[in-house]
Each structure stands twice: as C-alpha cells, then as structure tokens.
Short mmCIF file of C-alpha atoms in Angstrom, two decimals:
data_model
loop_
_atom_site.label_atom_id
_atom_site.label_comp_id
_atom_site.label_asym_id
_atom_site.label_seq_id
_atom_site.Cartn_x
_atom_site.Cartn_y
_atom_site.Cartn_z
CA MET A 1 76.55 72.68 163.41
CA GLY A 2 80.04 71.13 163.20
CA VAL A 3 78.59 67.62 163.63
CA PHE A 4 76.10 68.30 160.79
CA GLU A 5 78.89 69.49 158.47
CA GLU A 6 81.01 66.41 159.27
CA LYS A 7 78.07 64.09 158.46
CA LYS A 8 77.38 66.01 155.27
CA GLU A 9 80.99 65.60 154.17
CA THR A 10 80.87 61.90 155.02
CA CYS A 11 77.71 61.40 152.96
CA GLY A 12 79.36 63.22 150.06
CA THR A 13 82.38 60.97 150.35
CA ILE A 14 80.20 57.85 150.37
CA CYS A 15 78.41 59.01 147.22
CA LEU A 16 81.73 59.69 145.52
CA LYS A 17 83.02 56.27 146.52
CA TYR A 18 80.07 54.48 144.94
CA LEU A 19 80.17 56.67 141.84
CA LEU A 20 83.87 55.96 141.44
CA PHE A 21 83.29 52.24 142.02
CA ALA A 22 80.59 52.18 139.32
CA PHE A 23 82.90 54.11 137.01
CA ASN A 24 85.75 51.65 137.63
CA PHE A 25 83.55 48.66 136.84
CA LEU A 26 82.46 50.22 133.54
CA PHE A 27 86.04 51.35 132.94
CA TRP A 28 87.28 47.78 133.44
CA LEU A 29 84.76 46.53 130.86
CA ALA A 30 85.81 49.31 128.49
CA GLY A 31 89.43 48.20 128.90
CA GLY A 32 88.43 44.75 127.70
CA VAL A 33 86.77 46.29 124.64
CA VAL A 34 89.82 48.47 123.87
CA MET A 35 92.18 45.50 124.17
CA ALA A 36 89.87 43.31 122.06
CA VAL A 37 89.80 45.89 119.23
CA GLY A 38 93.60 46.09 119.26
CA VAL A 39 94.12 42.30 119.37
CA TRP A 40 91.50 41.73 116.67
CA THR A 41 93.24 44.24 114.38
CA LEU A 42 96.64 42.62 114.90
CA VAL A 43 95.60 38.96 114.77
CA GLN A 44 92.75 38.82 112.27
CA LYS A 45 94.11 41.48 109.91
CA SER A 46 97.85 40.96 110.33
CA ASP A 47 98.20 39.77 106.71
CA TYR A 48 97.09 43.14 105.40
CA ILE A 49 99.41 44.98 107.79
CA SER A 50 102.33 43.28 106.00
CA LEU A 51 101.30 45.01 102.75
CA LEU A 52 101.77 48.46 104.30
CA SER A 53 105.18 50.12 104.36
CA SER A 54 104.26 52.37 107.28
CA LYS A 55 104.00 50.89 110.78
CA THR A 56 101.56 53.57 111.98
CA TYR A 57 98.48 51.35 111.54
CA ALA A 58 100.05 48.52 113.55
CA ALA A 59 101.41 51.00 116.14
CA SER A 60 97.90 52.34 116.77
CA ALA A 61 96.64 48.80 117.38
CA TYR A 62 99.56 47.98 119.73
CA ILE A 63 98.89 51.15 121.70
CA LEU A 64 95.25 50.11 122.12
CA VAL A 65 96.28 46.65 123.37
CA LEU A 66 98.69 48.19 125.89
CA ALA A 67 96.11 50.77 126.97
CA GLY A 68 93.46 48.07 127.34
CA VAL A 69 95.67 45.96 129.63
CA ILE A 70 96.56 48.99 131.77
CA VAL A 71 92.88 50.01 131.88
CA MET A 72 91.82 46.62 133.28
CA VAL A 73 94.58 46.65 135.90
CA THR A 74 93.77 50.27 136.75
CA GLY A 75 90.08 49.45 137.15
CA VAL A 76 90.90 46.88 139.85
CA LEU A 77 93.34 49.28 141.52
CA GLY A 78 90.71 52.01 141.44
CA CYS A 79 88.19 49.81 143.27
CA CYS A 80 90.75 48.96 145.95
CA ALA A 81 91.81 52.59 146.35
CA THR A 82 88.19 53.71 146.60
CA PHE A 83 87.04 51.33 149.31
CA LYS A 84 90.25 51.32 151.32
CA GLU A 85 90.27 55.13 151.20
CA GLN A 86 94.02 55.23 150.78
CA LYS A 87 95.21 58.50 149.36
CA ARG A 88 98.46 56.99 148.09
CA LEU A 89 96.54 54.44 146.02
CA LEU A 90 94.29 57.19 144.74
CA ARG A 91 97.35 59.15 143.62
CA VAL A 92 98.74 56.11 141.79
CA TYR A 93 95.30 55.49 140.28
CA PHE A 94 95.07 59.08 139.05
CA ILE A 95 98.54 58.92 137.48
CA LEU A 96 97.63 55.67 135.68
CA LEU A 97 94.40 57.24 134.43
CA LEU A 98 96.42 60.15 133.09
CA CYS A 99 98.91 57.81 131.36
CA ILE A 100 96.09 55.82 129.75
CA PHE A 101 94.42 59.05 128.70
CA LEU A 102 97.60 60.14 126.92
CA LEU A 103 98.10 56.70 125.32
CA GLU A 104 94.59 56.61 123.91
CA ILE A 105 94.78 60.17 122.66
CA LEU A 106 98.06 59.17 120.97
CA ALA A 107 96.36 56.16 119.33
CA GLY A 108 93.57 58.41 118.10
CA VAL A 109 96.01 61.01 116.75
CA LEU A 110 98.11 58.34 114.98
CA ALA A 111 94.97 56.87 113.43
CA TYR A 112 93.92 60.33 112.22
CA ILE A 113 97.37 61.13 110.77
CA TYR A 114 97.57 57.78 108.99
CA TYR A 115 94.02 58.28 107.74
CA GLN A 116 95.26 61.38 105.90
CA GLN A 117 98.33 59.75 104.32
CA LEU A 118 96.95 56.26 103.56
CA ASN A 119 95.92 56.92 99.95
CA ASP A 120 99.36 58.23 98.98
CA GLU A 121 101.12 55.32 100.67
CA LEU A 122 99.01 52.70 98.92
CA LYS A 123 99.48 54.37 95.54
CA GLN A 124 103.25 54.45 96.00
CA ASN A 125 103.83 51.05 97.55
CA LEU A 126 101.07 48.49 97.02
CA LYS A 127 101.72 47.89 93.31
CA LYS A 128 105.49 47.66 93.93
CA THR A 129 104.97 45.19 96.77
CA MET A 130 102.66 42.99 94.72
CA THR A 131 104.74 42.96 91.52
CA GLU A 132 108.19 42.63 93.12
CA LYS A 133 107.59 40.39 96.12
CA TYR A 134 104.72 38.07 95.20
CA ASN A 135 105.80 34.40 95.19
CA GLN A 136 109.43 35.34 95.79
CA THR A 137 111.83 33.71 98.25
CA ASN A 138 111.55 35.05 101.83
CA TYR A 139 108.29 36.84 101.03
CA GLU A 140 105.87 34.01 101.71
CA HIS A 141 103.89 36.26 104.07
CA ILE A 142 103.44 38.80 101.26
CA THR A 143 102.24 36.07 98.89
CA LYS A 144 99.73 34.86 101.48
CA ALA A 145 98.52 38.42 102.14
CA VAL A 146 98.07 39.20 98.42
CA ASP A 147 96.19 35.94 97.78
CA LYS A 148 93.92 36.62 100.74
CA LEU A 149 93.39 40.23 99.63
CA GLN A 150 92.39 39.27 96.09
CA GLN A 151 90.06 36.51 97.19
CA GLU A 152 88.45 38.29 100.13
CA PHE A 153 87.84 41.53 98.25
CA LYS A 154 87.22 39.92 94.85
CA CYS A 155 89.83 42.02 93.06
CA CYS A 156 92.94 41.48 90.93
CA GLY A 157 96.10 43.57 90.92
CA SER A 158 96.78 46.88 92.62
CA ASN A 159 94.98 49.11 90.12
CA SER A 160 93.80 46.42 87.70
CA SER A 161 94.64 42.90 86.55
CA ALA A 162 96.99 44.47 83.95
CA ASP A 163 99.44 45.26 86.80
CA TRP A 164 100.42 41.59 86.91
CA ALA A 165 102.06 41.89 83.48
CA GLU A 166 104.88 43.76 85.28
CA SER A 167 105.19 41.15 88.02
CA VAL A 168 108.48 39.31 88.55
CA TYR A 169 106.41 36.18 89.14
CA ILE A 170 104.44 36.40 85.87
CA ARG A 171 107.42 37.55 83.76
CA SER A 172 109.50 34.64 85.01
CA GLY A 173 107.05 32.27 83.37
CA ALA A 174 104.61 31.26 86.12
CA LYS A 175 103.77 28.20 83.97
CA GLY A 176 101.90 30.32 81.47
CA ARG A 177 99.72 32.21 83.94
CA LYS A 178 98.74 35.79 83.13
CA VAL A 179 97.63 36.45 86.72
CA PRO A 180 97.95 34.53 89.99
CA ASP A 181 95.30 31.86 90.58
CA SER A 182 93.95 33.94 93.49
CA CYS A 183 92.54 36.38 90.90
CA CYS A 184 90.12 33.72 89.70
CA LYS A 185 86.44 33.77 90.59
CA THR A 186 86.63 30.02 91.13
CA ILE A 187 90.12 28.91 92.11
CA THR A 188 91.48 25.85 90.36
CA ASN A 189 95.06 24.96 89.55
CA MET A 190 96.36 27.02 86.62
CA CYS A 191 93.12 29.02 86.35
CA GLY A 192 95.23 32.18 86.03
CA ILE A 193 96.10 31.24 82.44
CA ARG A 194 92.85 32.72 81.09
CA ASP A 195 92.75 36.48 81.61
CA HIS A 196 89.07 37.06 80.86
CA PRO A 197 86.31 38.86 82.86
CA SER A 198 84.31 35.63 83.02
CA ASN A 199 87.23 33.95 84.78
CA ILE A 200 89.02 36.60 86.87
CA TYR A 201 87.96 39.64 88.85
CA LYS A 202 87.98 42.81 86.75
CA VAL A 203 87.16 45.35 89.45
CA GLU A 204 87.35 49.06 88.71
CA GLY A 205 90.04 50.59 90.91
CA GLY A 206 91.61 47.20 91.63
CA CYS A 207 92.58 46.01 95.11
CA ILE A 208 93.99 49.38 96.14
CA THR A 209 90.51 50.92 96.49
CA LYS A 210 89.18 47.90 98.38
CA LEU A 211 92.13 47.80 100.80
CA GLU A 212 92.04 51.55 101.35
CA ASN A 213 88.33 51.51 102.26
CA PHE A 214 88.90 48.54 104.56
CA ILE A 215 91.77 50.19 106.45
CA LEU A 216 90.00 53.56 106.62
CA ASP A 217 87.01 51.88 108.28
CA HIS A 218 89.28 50.28 110.86
CA LEU A 219 91.20 53.48 111.47
CA LYS A 220 87.88 55.15 112.27
CA ILE A 221 87.17 52.40 114.82
CA ILE A 222 90.64 52.69 116.38
CA GLY A 223 90.43 56.47 116.54
CA ALA A 224 86.88 56.51 117.90
CA VAL A 225 87.62 53.90 120.57
CA GLY A 226 90.83 55.62 121.66
CA VAL A 227 89.42 59.15 121.86
CA GLY A 228 86.03 57.99 123.20
CA ILE A 229 87.47 56.08 126.16
CA ALA A 230 89.93 58.91 126.82
CA CYS A 231 87.06 61.39 127.12
CA VAL A 232 85.22 59.09 129.54
CA GLN A 233 88.37 58.95 131.66
CA ILE A 234 88.10 62.66 132.33
CA ILE A 235 85.01 61.87 134.44
CA GLY A 236 87.01 59.29 136.40
CA MET A 237 89.82 61.76 137.03
CA VAL A 238 87.32 64.38 138.27
CA PHE A 239 85.70 61.83 140.64
CA THR A 240 89.16 60.79 141.88
CA CYS A 241 90.20 64.38 142.60
CA CYS A 242 86.94 65.08 144.45
CA LEU A 243 87.25 61.93 146.57
CA TYR A 244 90.91 62.67 147.31
CA ARG A 245 90.05 66.18 148.51
CA ASN A 246 87.19 64.90 150.67
CA LEU A 247 89.39 62.26 152.28
CA LYS A 248 92.07 64.87 152.92
CA ALA A 249 89.56 67.17 154.57
CA GLU A 250 88.14 64.51 156.86
CA PRO A 251 89.74 63.80 160.26
CA TYR A 252 91.93 60.72 160.50
#
C-alpha cells in the first residue's frame, strides 16, 4: 500500500512538472509579447508621448517592458527549477512570478486611471503645447510630433485650424502662413498661406479627438495585456505551489 502511494505521488509530480514546463514555455512567449507591446509603444509612438504632460502613459509602457524582460528570464528559471526539482529555485521562481504579477496589475491600473483622465488632460494642455511650443527653440521634438500628428491623422490644430491664430509661431510672422505646412492636404513649401478647406484639413473636433481615440485604443491594449498575462500567472503560481508541496512530501 505504501509503495502504491509513493508511485502515485511520483506520477502526480511528473504530471505537474510537465504542466509547469508547458506553462513556462507559453509564459516565455507571452513575455516576448508583453515586452514587444511596451517597446512598440515607446519607440513607434514616442513623438505623441511628448505631447502629453502626464507621464502615466509612458510609465505604463515602461512597466510592460520591464515585466516582459523579467517574464522571459523567469520562464527559463522556471524550466530549470522544474526539471532539477530544486525547492530553492522554485521559491525564487514563485517570488518572481508574484513580482511580475504585481507589476502587470500596476500597468493595468495605471492604464485604467489614465484612461479616465485623458480627455481632461488633452483639453487643458494640447492646445497650449501646440500654440506655445511649435517651431520654438529647444522644442524641436514638439514641432516634429505636431507635424506628424497633423499629417498622420489628417487634422489641423487642437480643436480646429483656428487655434493656430493664437500660435506664437504664426503671430511672429511665419512668412505669411496662417497654419503650419503640415496642415496641408498636399504639403508644399508655404502651402500654409491659404487657409481654405480645399487646401488644409478642416476636421471636426480637430487633432484632440484623433489623438484621444488613438491613445485610448493603446491604453486598452496595455491594460488588457497587463491584466491578461497577470491572470494567467495565477495558474503558474498554483502549479508551482503544488509541485513544491509534492517535492517536499517525497523522500530525499
């Protein structure tokens, strides 16, 4: 009877080992996805981040990058801990899983909080940023971001093209331009002189609506990825605890 119970426990441990190994492989792949989402947000959309006064959006992306790196390292550690059956490694693995879980929940919470306050922030700051910093010394990154925003989203000004009348750049002369050349449907030098719907983008709601929708979509992705992977990790932590208990119960 004792021999049968020992074999049964051993079979259970073997099953747990392979389940945990499969989980770690998928977890490692998921870490790559998490890191890729964070890097893509920071690298490809870094121009738009410079138009935001709050650093919450960027912080969420940085947290995902950090979590992704730790996830990939943890996945390898988990495989080693599983097959070597070392309880110390399993403890370290469990602690790392818990840390990643908390990081990704934090990224999800930050994304949700910023999701709620984004509209107010854009209303308060985007117009000011565009009218006061566009084409000004030491704000070349803002100029590049605004030009990219207006061309990529086919819009002009924060709320409308009329916003540019208050711009430091336009009021200083701007060689007769009424709007920056990036407002034009077809960009040519000095095309911003003619402020007419046939020449420039006259989009209802201006760039603020376009940028808000864009960021909201990405916040949903950041939040979903962070919380989704965190929930999957609960399975890994359960498997780890079960394997740890089985190894502890078995004779050395």
